[in-house]
Coordinates of C-alpha atoms in Angstrom, one line a residue:
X1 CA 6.3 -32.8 -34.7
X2 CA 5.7 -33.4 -30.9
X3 CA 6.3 -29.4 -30.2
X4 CA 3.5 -28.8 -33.4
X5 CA 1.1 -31.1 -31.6
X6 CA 1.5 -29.5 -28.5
X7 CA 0.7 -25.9 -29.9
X8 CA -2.2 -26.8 -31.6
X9 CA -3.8 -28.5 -28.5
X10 CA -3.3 -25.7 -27.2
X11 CA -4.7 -23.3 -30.0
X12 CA -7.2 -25.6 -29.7
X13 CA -8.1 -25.1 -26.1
X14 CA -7.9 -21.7 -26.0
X15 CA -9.9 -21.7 -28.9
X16 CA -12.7 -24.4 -26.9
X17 CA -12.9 -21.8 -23.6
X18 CA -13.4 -19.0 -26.3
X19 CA -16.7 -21.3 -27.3
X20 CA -17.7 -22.2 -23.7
X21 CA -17.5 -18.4 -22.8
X22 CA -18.7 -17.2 -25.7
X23 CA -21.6 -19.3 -24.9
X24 CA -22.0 -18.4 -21.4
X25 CA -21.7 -14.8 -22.7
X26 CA -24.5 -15.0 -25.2
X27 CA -26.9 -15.6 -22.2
X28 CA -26.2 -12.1 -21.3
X29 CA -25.7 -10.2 -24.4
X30 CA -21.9 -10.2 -24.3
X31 CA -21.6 -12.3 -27.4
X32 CA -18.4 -9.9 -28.4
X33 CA -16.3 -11.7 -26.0
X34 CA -16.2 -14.7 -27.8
X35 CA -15.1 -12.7 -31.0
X36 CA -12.4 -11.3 -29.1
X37 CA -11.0 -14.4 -28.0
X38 CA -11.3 -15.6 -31.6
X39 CA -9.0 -12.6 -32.4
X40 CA -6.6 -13.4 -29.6
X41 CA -6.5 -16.4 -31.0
X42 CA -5.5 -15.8 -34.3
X43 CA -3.1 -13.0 -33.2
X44 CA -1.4 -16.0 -31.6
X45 CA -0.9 -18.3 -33.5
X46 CA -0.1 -15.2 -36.3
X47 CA 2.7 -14.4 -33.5
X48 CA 3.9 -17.7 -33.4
X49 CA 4.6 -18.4 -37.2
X50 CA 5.5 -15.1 -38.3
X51 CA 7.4 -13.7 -35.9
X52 CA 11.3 -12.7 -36.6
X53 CA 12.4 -15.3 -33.6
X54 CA 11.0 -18.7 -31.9
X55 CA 8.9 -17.3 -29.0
X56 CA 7.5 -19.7 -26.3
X57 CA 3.9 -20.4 -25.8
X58 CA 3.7 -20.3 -22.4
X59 CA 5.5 -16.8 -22.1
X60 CA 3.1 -15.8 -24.4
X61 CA 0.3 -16.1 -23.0
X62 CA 1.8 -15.4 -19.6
X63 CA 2.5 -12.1 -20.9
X64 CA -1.2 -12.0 -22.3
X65 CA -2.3 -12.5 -18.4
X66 CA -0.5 -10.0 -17.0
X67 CA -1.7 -7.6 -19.8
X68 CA -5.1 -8.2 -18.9
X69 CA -4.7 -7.6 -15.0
X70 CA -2.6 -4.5 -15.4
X71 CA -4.7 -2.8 -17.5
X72 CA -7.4 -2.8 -13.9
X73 CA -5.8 -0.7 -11.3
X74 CA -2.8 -0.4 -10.3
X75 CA -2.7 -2.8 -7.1
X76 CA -4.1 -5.7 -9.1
X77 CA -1.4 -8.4 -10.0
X78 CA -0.8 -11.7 -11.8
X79 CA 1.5 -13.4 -9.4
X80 CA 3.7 -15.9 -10.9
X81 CA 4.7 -19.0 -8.7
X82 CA 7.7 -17.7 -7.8
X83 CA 6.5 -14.2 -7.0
X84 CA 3.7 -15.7 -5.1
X85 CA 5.6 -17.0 -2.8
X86 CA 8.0 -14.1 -2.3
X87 CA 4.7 -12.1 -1.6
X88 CA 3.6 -14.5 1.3
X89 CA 7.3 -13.7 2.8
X90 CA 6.5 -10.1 2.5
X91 CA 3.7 -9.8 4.3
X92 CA 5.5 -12.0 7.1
X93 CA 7.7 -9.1 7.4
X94 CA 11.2 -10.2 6.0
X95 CA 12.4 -10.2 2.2
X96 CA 15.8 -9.5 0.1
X97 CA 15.3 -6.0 -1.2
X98 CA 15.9 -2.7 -1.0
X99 CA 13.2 -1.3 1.0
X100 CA 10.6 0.8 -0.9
X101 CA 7.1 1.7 -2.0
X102 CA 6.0 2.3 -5.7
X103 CA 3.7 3.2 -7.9
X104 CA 3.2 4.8 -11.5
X105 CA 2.6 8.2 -12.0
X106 CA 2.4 10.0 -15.5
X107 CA 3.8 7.2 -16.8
X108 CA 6.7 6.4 -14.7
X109 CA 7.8 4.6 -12.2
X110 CA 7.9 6.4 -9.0
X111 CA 8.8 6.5 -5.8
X112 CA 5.7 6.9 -3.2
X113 CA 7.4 6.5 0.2
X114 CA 10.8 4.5 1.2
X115 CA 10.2 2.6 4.2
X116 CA 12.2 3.5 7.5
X117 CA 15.3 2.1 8.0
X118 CA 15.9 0.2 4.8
X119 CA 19.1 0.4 2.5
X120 CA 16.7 2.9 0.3
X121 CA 15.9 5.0 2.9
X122 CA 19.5 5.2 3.9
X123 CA 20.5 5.8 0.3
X124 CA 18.3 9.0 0.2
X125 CA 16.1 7.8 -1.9
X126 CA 12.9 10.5 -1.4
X127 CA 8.7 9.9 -1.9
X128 CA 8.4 11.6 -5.7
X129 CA 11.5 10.2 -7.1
X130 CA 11.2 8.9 -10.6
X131 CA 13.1 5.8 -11.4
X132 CA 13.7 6.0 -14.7
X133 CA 16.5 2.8 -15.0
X134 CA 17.0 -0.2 -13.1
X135 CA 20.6 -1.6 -13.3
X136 CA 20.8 0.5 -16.8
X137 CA 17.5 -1.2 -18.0
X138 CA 14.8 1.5 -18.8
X139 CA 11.4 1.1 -17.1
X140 CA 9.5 2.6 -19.6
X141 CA 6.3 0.6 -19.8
X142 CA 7.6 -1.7 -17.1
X143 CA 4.9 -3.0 -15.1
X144 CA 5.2 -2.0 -10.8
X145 CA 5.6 -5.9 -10.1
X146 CA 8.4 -6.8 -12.6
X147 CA 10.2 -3.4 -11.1
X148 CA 9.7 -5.2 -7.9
X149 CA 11.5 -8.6 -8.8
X150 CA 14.6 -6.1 -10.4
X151 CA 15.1 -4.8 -7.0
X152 CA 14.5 -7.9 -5.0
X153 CA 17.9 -10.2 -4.5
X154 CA 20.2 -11.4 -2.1
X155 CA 21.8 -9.7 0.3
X156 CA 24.8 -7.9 -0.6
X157 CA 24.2 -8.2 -4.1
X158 CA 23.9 -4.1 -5.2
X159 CA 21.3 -2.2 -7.6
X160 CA 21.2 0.7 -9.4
X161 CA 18.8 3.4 -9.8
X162 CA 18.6 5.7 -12.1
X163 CA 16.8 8.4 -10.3
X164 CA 15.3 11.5 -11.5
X165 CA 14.1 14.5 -8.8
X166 CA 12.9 17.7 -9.6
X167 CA 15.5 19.3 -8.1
X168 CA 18.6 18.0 -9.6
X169 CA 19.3 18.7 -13.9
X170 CA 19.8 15.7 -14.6
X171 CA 19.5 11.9 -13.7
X172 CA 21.7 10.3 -11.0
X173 CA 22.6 6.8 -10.2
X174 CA 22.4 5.2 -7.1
X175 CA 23.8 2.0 -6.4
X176 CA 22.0 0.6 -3.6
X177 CA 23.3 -2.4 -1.7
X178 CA 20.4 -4.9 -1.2
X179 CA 19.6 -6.4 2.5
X180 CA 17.1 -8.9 4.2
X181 CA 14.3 -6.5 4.6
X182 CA 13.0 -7.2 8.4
X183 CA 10.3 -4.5 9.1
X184 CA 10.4 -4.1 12.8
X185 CA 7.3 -2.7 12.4
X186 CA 6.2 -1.3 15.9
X187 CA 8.8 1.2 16.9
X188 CA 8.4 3.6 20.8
X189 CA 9.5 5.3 23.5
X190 CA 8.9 8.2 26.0
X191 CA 7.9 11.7 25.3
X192 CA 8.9 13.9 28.4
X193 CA 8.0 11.5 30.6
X194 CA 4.3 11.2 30.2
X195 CA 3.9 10.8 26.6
X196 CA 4.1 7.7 25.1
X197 CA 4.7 7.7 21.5
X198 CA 3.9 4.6 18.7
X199 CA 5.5 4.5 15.2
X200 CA 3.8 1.8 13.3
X201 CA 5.7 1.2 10.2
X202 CA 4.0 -1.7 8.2
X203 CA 0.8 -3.9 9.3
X204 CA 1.8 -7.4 9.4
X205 CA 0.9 -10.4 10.9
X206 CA 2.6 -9.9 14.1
X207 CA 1.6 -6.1 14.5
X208 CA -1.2 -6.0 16.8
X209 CA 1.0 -8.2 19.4
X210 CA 3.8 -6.0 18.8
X211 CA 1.8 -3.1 19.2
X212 CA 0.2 -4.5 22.6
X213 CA 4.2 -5.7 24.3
X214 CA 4.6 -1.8 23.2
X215 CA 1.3 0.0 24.9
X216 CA 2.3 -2.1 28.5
X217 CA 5.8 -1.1 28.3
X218 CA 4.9 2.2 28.1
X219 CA 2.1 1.8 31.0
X220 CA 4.6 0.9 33.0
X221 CA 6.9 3.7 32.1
X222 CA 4.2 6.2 33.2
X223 CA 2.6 6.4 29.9
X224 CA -0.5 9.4 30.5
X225 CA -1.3 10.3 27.0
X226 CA -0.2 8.6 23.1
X227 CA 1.2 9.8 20.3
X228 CA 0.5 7.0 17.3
X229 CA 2.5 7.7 14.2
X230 CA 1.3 6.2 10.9
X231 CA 3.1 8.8 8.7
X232 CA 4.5 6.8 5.5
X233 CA 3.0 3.8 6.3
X234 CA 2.2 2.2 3.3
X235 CA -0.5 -0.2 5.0
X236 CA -0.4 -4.2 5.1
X237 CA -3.1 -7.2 6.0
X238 CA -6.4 -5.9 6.7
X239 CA -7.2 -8.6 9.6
X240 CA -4.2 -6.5 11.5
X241 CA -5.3 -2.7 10.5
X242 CA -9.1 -4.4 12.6
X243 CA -6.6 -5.9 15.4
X244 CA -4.6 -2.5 16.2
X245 CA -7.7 -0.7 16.2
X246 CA -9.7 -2.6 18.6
X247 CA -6.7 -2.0 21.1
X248 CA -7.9 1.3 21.1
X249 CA -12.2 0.9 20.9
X250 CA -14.7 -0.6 23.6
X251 CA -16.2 -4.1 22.1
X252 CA -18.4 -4.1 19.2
X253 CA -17.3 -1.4 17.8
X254 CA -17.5 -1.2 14.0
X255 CA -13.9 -0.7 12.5
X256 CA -14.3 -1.1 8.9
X257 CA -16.7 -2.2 6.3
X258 CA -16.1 -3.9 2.8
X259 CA -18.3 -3.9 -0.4
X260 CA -17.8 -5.5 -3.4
X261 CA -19.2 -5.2 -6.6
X262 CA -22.5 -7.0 -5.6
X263 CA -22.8 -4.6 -3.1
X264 CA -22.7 -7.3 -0.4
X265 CA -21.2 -5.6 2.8
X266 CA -18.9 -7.6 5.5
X267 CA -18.0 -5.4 8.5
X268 CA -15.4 -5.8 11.0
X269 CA -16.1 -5.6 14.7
X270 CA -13.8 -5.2 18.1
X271 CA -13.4 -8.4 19.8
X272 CA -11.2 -7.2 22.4
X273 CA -8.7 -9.9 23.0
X274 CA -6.3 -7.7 24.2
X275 CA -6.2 -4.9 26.9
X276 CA -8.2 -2.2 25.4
X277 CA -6.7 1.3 26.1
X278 CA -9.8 3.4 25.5
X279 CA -9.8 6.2 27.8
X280 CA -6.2 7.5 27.3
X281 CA -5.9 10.7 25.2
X282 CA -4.7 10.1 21.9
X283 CA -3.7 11.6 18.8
X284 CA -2.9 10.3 15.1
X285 CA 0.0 11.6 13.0
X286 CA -0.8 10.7 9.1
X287 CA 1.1 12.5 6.1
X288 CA 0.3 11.6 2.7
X289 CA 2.3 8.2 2.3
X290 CA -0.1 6.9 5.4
X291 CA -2.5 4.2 3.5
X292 CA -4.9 1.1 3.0
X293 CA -5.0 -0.7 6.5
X294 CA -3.5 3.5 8.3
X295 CA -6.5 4.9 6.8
X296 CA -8.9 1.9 8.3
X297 CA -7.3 3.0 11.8
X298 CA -7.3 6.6 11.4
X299 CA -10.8 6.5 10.0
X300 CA -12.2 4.1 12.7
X301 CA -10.6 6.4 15.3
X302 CA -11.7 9.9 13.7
X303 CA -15.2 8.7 13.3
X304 CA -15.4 6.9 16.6
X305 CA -14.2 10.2 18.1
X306 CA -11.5 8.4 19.5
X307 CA -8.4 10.1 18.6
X308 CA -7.4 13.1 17.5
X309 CA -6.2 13.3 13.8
X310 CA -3.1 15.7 13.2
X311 CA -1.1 16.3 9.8
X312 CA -1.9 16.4 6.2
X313 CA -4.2 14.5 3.9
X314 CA -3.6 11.2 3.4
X315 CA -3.1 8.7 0.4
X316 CA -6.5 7.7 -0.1
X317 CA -6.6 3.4 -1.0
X318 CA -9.6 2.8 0.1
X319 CA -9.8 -0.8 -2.0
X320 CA -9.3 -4.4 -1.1
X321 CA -7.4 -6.8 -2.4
X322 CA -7.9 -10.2 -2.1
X323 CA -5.6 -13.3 -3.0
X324 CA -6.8 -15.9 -4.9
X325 CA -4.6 -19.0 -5.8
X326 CA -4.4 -21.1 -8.9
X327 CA -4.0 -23.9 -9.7
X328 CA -0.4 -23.9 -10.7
X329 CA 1.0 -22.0 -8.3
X330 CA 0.6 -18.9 -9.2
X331 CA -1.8 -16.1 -8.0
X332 CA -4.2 -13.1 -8.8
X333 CA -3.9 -10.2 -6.2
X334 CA -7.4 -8.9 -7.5
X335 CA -8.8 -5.7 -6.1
X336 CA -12.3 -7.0 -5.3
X337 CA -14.0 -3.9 -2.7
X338 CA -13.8 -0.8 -1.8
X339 CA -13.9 0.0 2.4
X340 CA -15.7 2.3 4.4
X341 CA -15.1 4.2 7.3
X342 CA -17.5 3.8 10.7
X343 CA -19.7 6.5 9.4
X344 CA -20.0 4.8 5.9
X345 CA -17.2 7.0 4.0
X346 CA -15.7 6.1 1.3
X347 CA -12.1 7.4 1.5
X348 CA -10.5 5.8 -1.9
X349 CA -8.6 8.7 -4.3
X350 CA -9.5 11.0 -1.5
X351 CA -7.9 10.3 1.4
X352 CA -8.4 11.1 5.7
X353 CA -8.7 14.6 6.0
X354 CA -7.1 15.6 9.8
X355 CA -8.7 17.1 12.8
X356 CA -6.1 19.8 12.7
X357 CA -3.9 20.1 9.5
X358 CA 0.0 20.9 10.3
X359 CA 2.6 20.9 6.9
X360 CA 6.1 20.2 7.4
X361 CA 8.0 23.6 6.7
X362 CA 11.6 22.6 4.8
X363 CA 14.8 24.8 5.5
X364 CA 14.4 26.0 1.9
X365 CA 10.7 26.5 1.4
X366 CA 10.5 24.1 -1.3
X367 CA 7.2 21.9 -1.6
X368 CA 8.2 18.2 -2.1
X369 CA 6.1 15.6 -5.0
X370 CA 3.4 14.1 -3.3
X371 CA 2.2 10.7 -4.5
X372 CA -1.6 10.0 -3.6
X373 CA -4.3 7.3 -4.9
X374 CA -5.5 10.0 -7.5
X375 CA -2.3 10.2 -9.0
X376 CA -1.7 6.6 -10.1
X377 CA -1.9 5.5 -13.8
X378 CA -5.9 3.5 -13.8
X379 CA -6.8 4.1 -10.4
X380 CA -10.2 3.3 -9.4
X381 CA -12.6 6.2 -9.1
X382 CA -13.4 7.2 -5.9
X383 CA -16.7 7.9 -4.7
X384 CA -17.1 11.4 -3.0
X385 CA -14.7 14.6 -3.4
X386 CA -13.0 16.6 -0.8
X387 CA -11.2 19.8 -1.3
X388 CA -7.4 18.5 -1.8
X389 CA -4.7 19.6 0.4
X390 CA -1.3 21.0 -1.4
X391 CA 1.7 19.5 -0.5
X392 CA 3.7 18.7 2.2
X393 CA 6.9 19.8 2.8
X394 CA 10.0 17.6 3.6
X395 CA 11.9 18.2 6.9
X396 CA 14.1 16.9 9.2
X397 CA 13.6 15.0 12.0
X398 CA 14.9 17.3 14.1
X399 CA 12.4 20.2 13.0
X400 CA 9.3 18.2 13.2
X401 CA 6.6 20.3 13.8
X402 CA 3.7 17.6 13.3
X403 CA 5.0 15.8 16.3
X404 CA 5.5 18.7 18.5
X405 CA 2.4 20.0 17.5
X406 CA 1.1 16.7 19.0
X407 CA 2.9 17.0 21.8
X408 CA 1.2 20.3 22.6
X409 CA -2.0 19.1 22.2
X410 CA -1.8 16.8 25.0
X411 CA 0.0 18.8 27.1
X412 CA -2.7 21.0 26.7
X413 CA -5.4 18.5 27.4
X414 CA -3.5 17.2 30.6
X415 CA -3.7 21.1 31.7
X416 CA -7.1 20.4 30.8
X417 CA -7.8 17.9 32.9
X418 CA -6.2 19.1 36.0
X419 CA -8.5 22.9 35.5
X420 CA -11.9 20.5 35.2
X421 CA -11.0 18.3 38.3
X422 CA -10.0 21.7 40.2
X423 CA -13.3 23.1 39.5

């Protein structure tokens, strides 16, 4: 009796908010929206005393959320408690897991970029990869965050992918032994003595500080010239995308500027609380897994006429999400603007184009899956259209020609340098 009570008080609030709205709706000629919750409703409570097996409430309509915010874009979440606090580890830079970024493409779950130094990047687990089973369980209509909570565990504990490529006949599995995930995120060292070269791997809080202890290590090594690397960087916290660029830029510079749906506009400026290295040549190496808070630098520096952009298109997420609590814990990771470049471009499902566009060339001569923006199952539109670059080609380290290409360059402009001083 108790359990009947409490599902009709709760048919009968869903049913009250369906009134208030409905109400609120009518003001602006969206009356529908209260027969749509009516229907919801009914198609609950039809659920609940029909169905072949007792089904909770709650999951119900927990399910019924998360519905509602996939069916936006594909960055927008319902966070349950639990995942809401795993997500505030995250972005902290440590979490049990395997180490990679996804999205959905064509309807499947795919692999966009494995991040560096992971147990999936170790596996071989490649940017295009399809997983089509996680520990036998088919992801088939599975949404990207409940993939994410099948490959998040302990450490030690394995997982195994199902993964289809391209290239192979048929699926394989990989078994993937999970780890703590600590993103060292700002990675350097010395290029032939003079070159000092950056590899930022994920924006997180501690980033920009990172990314300063790096630049005066280097000074002191004899650092003339930079090489900063945001190929496959998936992106991070905004705030730090505004803080590594500023390390770069004079003061009141203009890094990035958000606008909602209003069309209200918040920019971000350099403060300068850091040492500034703006007169050092510079170039940028982005690929097509550099996004979100990569693009904000590479944009800020391209348009600034900071830095020199080498490599291939990039991912193109240009939008913002923002995270908004509730009250039980939980969270909405709600895409809520779109940002703009310096020079007012929208990059979103279009990407950075480079200064100077270098491929990778594989051993083979076989062109690679490329994951972008555009690609993703209900992205948001973007704004402007550039001619698209094809795609990339894998390689090895060893035969990278984006970076020696960049390492050209500014041996080239240090020739430079010397011939204009001579004359």
């Amino acid at each position: 009796m108790k359990k009947k009570i409490k599902i009709s008080a709760l048919i009968f609030i869903i049913a009250f908010m369906g009134i208030i709205i409905g109400r609120w709706s009518a003001a602006q000629n969206t009356d529908s929206i209260y027969e749509d919750l009516r229907t919801f409703t009914e198609v609950f409570t039809t659920i609940k005393k029909n169905y072949v097996e007792n089904v909770n409430p709650h999951e119900l309509i927990i399910s019924a959320i998360k519905g509602m915010v996939n069916s936006l874009d594909p960055h927008s979440a319902y966070l349950t408690p639990e995942a809401y606090k795993e997500f505030q580890t995250e972005t902290k830079g440590e979490f049990g897991g395997i180490g990679i970024q996804i999205g959905i493409k064509d309807g499947s779950l795919t692999v966009i970029a494995p991040i560096e130094d992971t147990p999936a990047w170790k596996a071989g687990i490649k940017a295009g990869d399809k997983i089509i089973k996680i520990d036998g369980q088919s992801t088939k209509d599975m949404n990207i965050n409940d993939a994410v909570s099948k490959m998040r565990g302990p450490k030690g504990k394995p997982v195994t992918l199902t993964i289809q490529r391209d290239e192979w006949k048929q699926p394989k599995d990989i078994t993937i032994i999970r780890d703590i995930i600590k993103i060292k995120s700002v990675k350097y060292k010395m290029i032939d003595k003079e070159i000092g070269y950056i590899k930022l791997i994920q924006f997180q809080e501690g980033t920009a500080q990172d990314l300063a202890n790096a630049l005066q290590s280097l000074k002191e090594s004899g650092m003339q010239s930079l090489i900063l690397d945001l190929r496959n960087n998936p992106g991070g916290l905004l705030q730090s995308a505004v803080d590594v660029s500023e390390q770069f830029l004079p003061p009141k510079h203009l890094v990035v500027s958000i606008k909602g749906r209003t069309g209200d506009k918040i920019d971000y400026y350099t403060e300068n609380l850091r040492t500034a290295y703006t007169d050092i040549p510079m170039i940028v190496l982005v690929n097509q897994g550099s996004a979100s808070a990569s693009e904000i630098v590479a944009g800020a520096l391209q348009d600034w006429g900071r830095a020199l952009i080498v490599g291939v298109q990039t991912f193109g997420k240009g939008s913002v999400q923002s995270l908004i609590p509730l009250s039980d814990g939980s969270a909405l990771k709600l895409t809520t603007a779109k940002y703009y470049t310096p020079k007012g471009r929208s990059i979103h499902g279009v990407g950075i184009m480079p200064d100077i566009v270098v491929k990778l060339e594989s051993k083979n001569g076989k062109e690679v899956p490329v994951i972008r923006e555009k690609d993703l199952e209900q992205h948001l539109k973007g704004e402007k259209v550039e001619p698209q670059e094809k795609a990339p080609q894998e390689v090895d380290e060893k035969d990278d020609t984006q970076l020696q290409r960049a390492i050209d360059i500014l041996k080239s402009w240090k020739i430079m340098e010397k011939l204009k001083k001579a004359a």
